[in-house]
């Protein structure tokens, strides 16, 4: 069985949870067996501490770890909270009200095609406030 180490292709499944303002864990994202996360260890661009926690693990091993904001993607950035015109969320002239709800995380892309997750913070008459900070 191979161990996770430098320049090895790693395939993982995971549940990413964050602690909310009530100190309760909230599931934010999952990668299941049918759609795992695949990356080249040491070359992924993932936080160093994330990779350090994986190093040496064996295939099939189950484990849990936590990262502080400093170990992950940094502190909260107020500039990553933006208002987007509500019509951007229309599909065939309609807004999916079930999808567009406060608290939902939506996959989005910027003008350069970079993919990111945004959390719906507020829904106004003409705009939707989105938070693009990493959870």
XYZ file of N, CA and C in Angstrom:
405
model
N 0.826 -1.174 0.000
C 0.000 0.000 0.000
C 0.877 1.247 0.000
N 0.603 2.154 -0.882
C 1.412 3.368 -0.984
C 0.988 4.398 0.062
N 1.976 5.110 0.562
C 1.723 6.207 1.486
C 1.643 7.503 0.701
N 0.879 8.448 1.223
C 0.821 9.774 0.617
C 2.172 10.450 0.846
N 2.768 10.900 -0.257
C 4.051 11.601 -0.180
C 4.208 12.497 -1.407
N 5.289 13.252 -1.415
C 5.582 14.235 -2.462
C 5.411 13.655 -3.869
N 4.706 14.421 -4.725
C 4.490 14.110 -6.137
C 3.676 12.840 -6.388
N 2.911 12.395 -5.421
C 1.990 11.276 -5.615
C 0.607 11.843 -5.902
N -0.127 11.190 -6.782
C -1.508 11.576 -7.040
C -2.343 11.050 -5.880
N -3.095 11.944 -5.270
C -3.900 11.610 -4.096
C -5.375 11.755 -4.454
N -6.146 10.779 -4.056
C -7.597 10.806 -4.235
C -8.222 10.664 -2.854
N -9.013 11.677 -2.453
C -9.630 11.617 -1.129
C -11.120 11.929 -1.200
N -11.832 11.388 -0.241
C -13.207 11.803 0.017
C -13.166 12.528 1.354
N -14.065 13.491 1.528
C -14.025 14.257 2.774
C -15.356 14.931 3.046
N -15.518 15.349 4.286
C -16.578 16.251 4.711
C -15.886 17.459 5.313
N -16.205 18.649 4.818
C -15.653 19.889 5.350
C -16.734 20.568 6.179
N -16.451 20.740 7.446
C -17.387 21.408 8.346
C -16.721 22.650 8.916
N -17.539 23.633 9.251
C -17.064 24.835 9.930
C -17.861 24.989 11.214
N -17.288 25.714 12.147
C -17.982 26.003 13.395
C -18.712 27.324 13.217
N -20.028 27.302 13.433
C -20.815 28.519 13.246
C -20.773 29.396 14.496
N -21.522 30.490 14.451
C -21.513 31.442 15.566
C -22.063 30.847 16.866
N -22.793 29.726 16.774
C -23.309 29.033 17.965
C -22.384 27.900 18.408
N -21.171 27.855 17.818
C -20.174 26.830 18.124
C -20.626 25.423 17.731
N -21.502 25.351 16.729
C -21.953 24.063 16.209
C -21.301 23.817 14.865
N -20.962 22.549 14.594
C -20.356 22.191 13.315
C -21.430 22.158 12.234
N -21.131 22.794 11.108
C -22.043 22.856 9.971
C -21.308 22.301 8.755
N -21.887 21.298 8.106
C -21.298 20.722 6.903
C -21.391 21.739 5.768
N -20.246 22.030 5.153
C -20.173 23.027 4.084
C -19.964 22.375 2.728
N -19.197 21.294 2.697
C -18.806 20.701 1.421
C -18.422 19.245 1.650
N -18.679 18.430 0.644
C -18.294 17.014 0.705
C -17.722 16.594 -0.636
N -16.841 15.630 -0.584
C -16.366 14.948 -1.793
C -16.610 13.467 -1.532
N -17.518 12.886 -2.287
C -17.920 11.495 -2.086
C -17.136 10.578 -3.031
N -17.308 9.269 -2.853
C -16.581 8.290 -3.673
C -16.844 8.447 -5.166
N -18.049 8.882 -5.540
C -18.364 9.024 -6.961
C -17.787 10.307 -7.570
N -17.319 11.236 -6.721
C -16.699 12.477 -7.193
C -15.642 12.927 -6.189
N -14.558 12.153 -6.036
C -13.545 12.486 -5.031
C -12.693 13.682 -5.452
N -11.944 14.200 -4.498
C -10.965 15.252 -4.778
C -9.668 14.556 -5.203
N -9.095 14.992 -6.316
C -7.856 14.398 -6.822
C -6.841 15.530 -7.015
N -5.623 15.324 -6.496
C -4.596 16.350 -6.628
C -3.208 15.731 -6.542
N -2.213 16.492 -6.978
C -0.819 16.060 -6.909
C -0.228 16.591 -5.613
N 0.123 15.687 -4.715
C 0.604 16.066 -3.393
C 1.890 16.884 -3.500
N 1.911 18.019 -2.810
C 3.079 18.902 -2.827
C 3.037 19.930 -3.935
N 2.104 19.782 -4.871
C 2.005 20.698 -6.009
C 0.574 21.208 -6.187
N -0.259 21.014 -5.191
C -1.694 21.239 -5.334
C -2.141 22.677 -5.137
N -1.361 23.471 -4.419
C -1.812 24.809 -4.064
C -2.715 24.804 -2.839
N -2.949 23.634 -2.273
C -3.731 23.540 -1.042
C -2.882 24.047 0.116
N -3.517 24.452 1.210
C -2.736 24.934 2.357
C -1.710 23.900 2.826
N -0.530 24.388 3.228
C 0.554 23.502 3.681
C 0.106 22.587 4.808
N -0.611 23.145 5.770
C -1.028 22.342 6.927
C -2.008 21.255 6.509
N -2.839 21.524 5.517
C -3.756 20.504 4.992
C -2.950 19.316 4.465
N -1.952 19.598 3.636
C -1.123 18.528 3.088
C -0.305 17.841 4.182
N 0.191 18.604 5.159
C 0.966 18.009 6.245
C 0.111 16.989 7.003
N -1.157 17.282 7.170
C -2.055 16.360 7.873
C -2.278 15.071 7.080
N -2.140 15.134 5.761
C -2.347 13.956 4.905
C -1.079 13.116 4.730
N 0.069 13.760 4.854
C 1.343 13.083 4.578
C 1.497 11.804 5.398
N 1.860 10.737 4.700
C 2.101 9.451 5.348
C 0.866 8.591 5.542
N -0.309 9.133 5.250
C -1.540 8.342 5.401
C -1.562 7.240 4.339
N -2.236 6.136 4.666
C -2.344 4.968 3.796
C -3.713 4.936 3.106
N -3.789 4.255 1.995
C -5.046 4.053 1.282
C -6.070 3.425 2.220
N -7.274 3.989 2.248
C -8.350 3.462 3.069
C -8.372 3.984 4.495
N -7.353 4.721 4.880
C -7.276 5.238 6.251
C -8.311 6.353 6.460
N -8.944 6.349 7.622
C -9.911 7.374 7.994
C -9.312 8.207 9.115
N -9.488 9.531 9.041
C -8.903 10.415 10.043
C -9.655 11.736 10.046
N -9.404 12.529 11.069
C -10.035 13.841 11.227
C -8.968 14.837 11.647
N -9.070 16.068 11.150
C -8.199 17.144 11.617
C -8.887 18.475 11.427
N -8.383 19.476 12.115
C -8.918 20.837 12.039
C -7.805 21.795 11.668
N -8.178 22.863 10.986
C -7.234 23.917 10.636
C -7.751 25.245 11.164
N -6.849 26.085 11.618
C -7.219 27.452 11.983
C -7.299 28.263 10.686
N -7.929 29.435 10.710
C -7.945 30.269 9.494
C -6.537 30.562 8.983
N -5.597 30.798 9.897
C -4.221 31.101 9.496
C -3.568 29.918 8.786
N -3.936 28.698 9.165
C -3.382 27.497 8.546
C -4.079 27.172 7.220
N -5.219 27.766 7.007
C -6.007 27.451 5.809
C -5.920 28.596 4.804
N -6.991 29.352 4.665
C -7.050 30.390 3.626
C -7.014 31.811 4.159
N -6.660 31.946 5.436
C -6.481 33.280 5.995
C -7.724 33.823 6.681
N -7.563 35.035 7.184
C -8.643 35.701 7.895
C -9.718 36.184 6.935
N -10.830 36.510 7.498
C -11.983 36.989 6.756
C -11.634 38.277 6.012
N -12.002 38.352 4.731
C -11.726 39.513 3.889
C -13.046 40.180 3.509
N -13.301 41.356 4.057
C -14.554 42.068 3.794
C -14.720 42.381 2.310
N -13.610 42.520 1.574
C -13.697 42.820 0.139
C -14.185 41.625 -0.674
N -14.230 40.446 -0.061
C -14.744 39.252 -0.746
C -16.258 39.126 -0.596
N -16.884 40.117 0.023
C -18.345 40.175 0.130
C -18.810 41.207 -0.897
N -19.581 40.743 -1.878
C -19.974 41.618 -2.983
C -21.459 41.484 -3.289
N -21.981 42.532 -3.900
C -23.364 42.496 -4.373
C -23.354 42.190 -5.858
N -24.195 41.245 -6.236
C -24.292 40.798 -7.624
C -25.721 41.060 -8.098
N -25.876 41.621 -9.295
C -27.235 41.859 -9.794
C -28.054 40.561 -9.770
N -29.275 40.670 -9.317
C -30.127 39.492 -9.146
C -30.365 38.752 -10.461
N -30.376 39.476 -11.579
C -30.643 38.821 -12.866
C -29.547 37.840 -13.275
N -28.364 37.927 -12.656
C -27.287 36.979 -12.931
C -27.713 35.558 -12.559
N -28.629 35.438 -11.610
C -29.067 34.137 -11.111
C -30.255 33.563 -11.886
N -30.683 34.262 -12.922
C -31.802 33.785 -13.728
C -31.369 32.667 -14.667
N -32.224 31.687 -14.783
C -32.048 30.600 -15.746
C -33.325 30.572 -16.566
N -33.180 30.814 -17.865
C -34.339 30.915 -18.757
C -35.351 31.929 -18.240
N -34.822 33.074 -17.734
C -35.680 34.154 -17.274
C -36.313 33.950 -15.907
N -35.976 32.876 -15.240
C -36.559 32.578 -13.928
C -35.453 32.412 -12.889
N -35.756 32.756 -11.644
C -34.837 32.525 -10.535
C -35.346 31.327 -9.751
N -34.457 30.377 -9.536
C -34.788 29.190 -8.743
C -34.781 29.614 -7.270
N -35.973 29.866 -6.725
C -36.098 30.369 -5.355
C -35.560 29.376 -4.324
N -35.611 28.083 -4.620
C -35.088 27.075 -3.689
C -33.560 27.151 -3.618
N -32.943 27.408 -4.756
C -31.491 27.525 -4.816
C -31.027 28.835 -4.173
N -31.696 29.917 -4.505
C -31.270 31.250 -4.066
C -31.895 31.575 -2.717
N -31.287 31.018 -1.672
C -31.737 31.253 -0.305
C -30.543 31.631 0.555
N -30.772 32.502 1.532
C -29.717 32.912 2.453
C -29.131 31.673 3.116
N -27.794 31.612 3.111
C -27.081 30.486 3.722
C -26.630 29.440 2.725
N -27.235 29.411 1.546
C -26.827 28.432 0.532
C -25.471 28.805 -0.061
N -24.679 27.780 -0.358
C -23.406 27.958 -1.066
C -23.661 27.638 -2.532
N -23.246 28.546 -3.409
C -23.484 28.374 -4.836
C -22.159 28.362 -5.597
N -22.025 27.453 -6.557
C -20.832 27.485 -7.412
C -20.947 28.661 -8.374
N -19.883 29.422 -8.475
C -19.883 30.607 -9.332
C -18.566 30.640 -10.104
N -18.480 31.543 -11.084
C -17.237 31.779 -11.820
C -17.113 33.278 -12.042
N -15.870 33.780 -11.984
C -15.661 35.202 -12.243
C -15.479 35.443 -13.742
N -15.189 36.682 -14.110
C -15.048 37.053 -15.530
C -13.886 36.354 -16.223
N -12.914 35.862 -15.440
C -11.766 35.158 -16.010
C -11.975 33.641 -16.013
N -13.142 33.175 -15.573
C -13.437 31.748 -15.571
C -12.959 31.000 -14.335
N -12.470 31.723 -13.313
C -12.049 31.082 -12.070
C -13.277 30.643 -11.289
N -13.292 29.387 -10.875
C -14.429 28.845 -10.142
C -14.252 29.078 -8.650
N -15.370 29.370 -7.976
C -15.351 29.609 -6.542
C -16.724 29.314 -5.969
N -16.769 29.181 -4.654
C -18.035 28.993 -3.964
C -18.401 30.301 -3.302
N -19.655 30.681 -3.415
C -20.129 31.882 -2.743
C -21.300 31.541 -1.845
N -21.345 32.178 -0.697
C -22.450 31.972 0.233
C -23.423 33.127 0.079
N -24.700 32.809 -0.075
C -25.730 33.835 -0.170
C -25.915 34.422 1.231
N -25.659 35.741 1.343
C -25.739 36.419 2.631
C -27.054 37.178 2.766
N -27.472 37.790 1.662
C -28.674 38.634 1.698
C -29.259 38.697 0.298
N -30.589 38.699 0.224
C -31.269 38.802 -1.066
C -32.102 40.074 -1.054
N -31.742 40.991 -1.935
C -32.476 42.247 -2.049
C -33.403 42.212 -3.246
N -34.020 43.323 -3.522
C -34.939 43.436 -4.650
C -34.208 43.285 -5.975
N -33.034 43.940 -6.096
C -32.302 43.958 -7.359
C -30.933 43.287 -7.302
N -30.473 42.940 -6.087
C -29.120 42.387 -5.956
C -29.086 41.306 -4.879
N -28.042 40.470 -4.991
C -27.804 39.404 -4.020
C -26.413 39.634 -3.448
N -26.322 39.699 -2.116
C -25.031 39.858 -1.465
C -24.450 38.465 -1.266
N -23.224 38.277 -1.813
C -22.523 36.996 -1.759
C -21.219 37.161 -1.000
N -20.864 36.122 -0.236
C -19.611 36.103 0.502
C -18.725 35.017 -0.123
N -17.587 35.438 -0.699
C -16.673 34.524 -1.369
C -15.463 34.149 -0.513
N -15.502 34.467 0.770
C -14.463 34.002 1.673
C -14.563 32.487 1.786
N -13.422 31.819 1.894
C -13.455 30.376 2.091
C -14.035 30.104 3.472
N -14.933 29.123 3.572
C -15.557 28.859 4.885
C -14.531 28.551 5.950
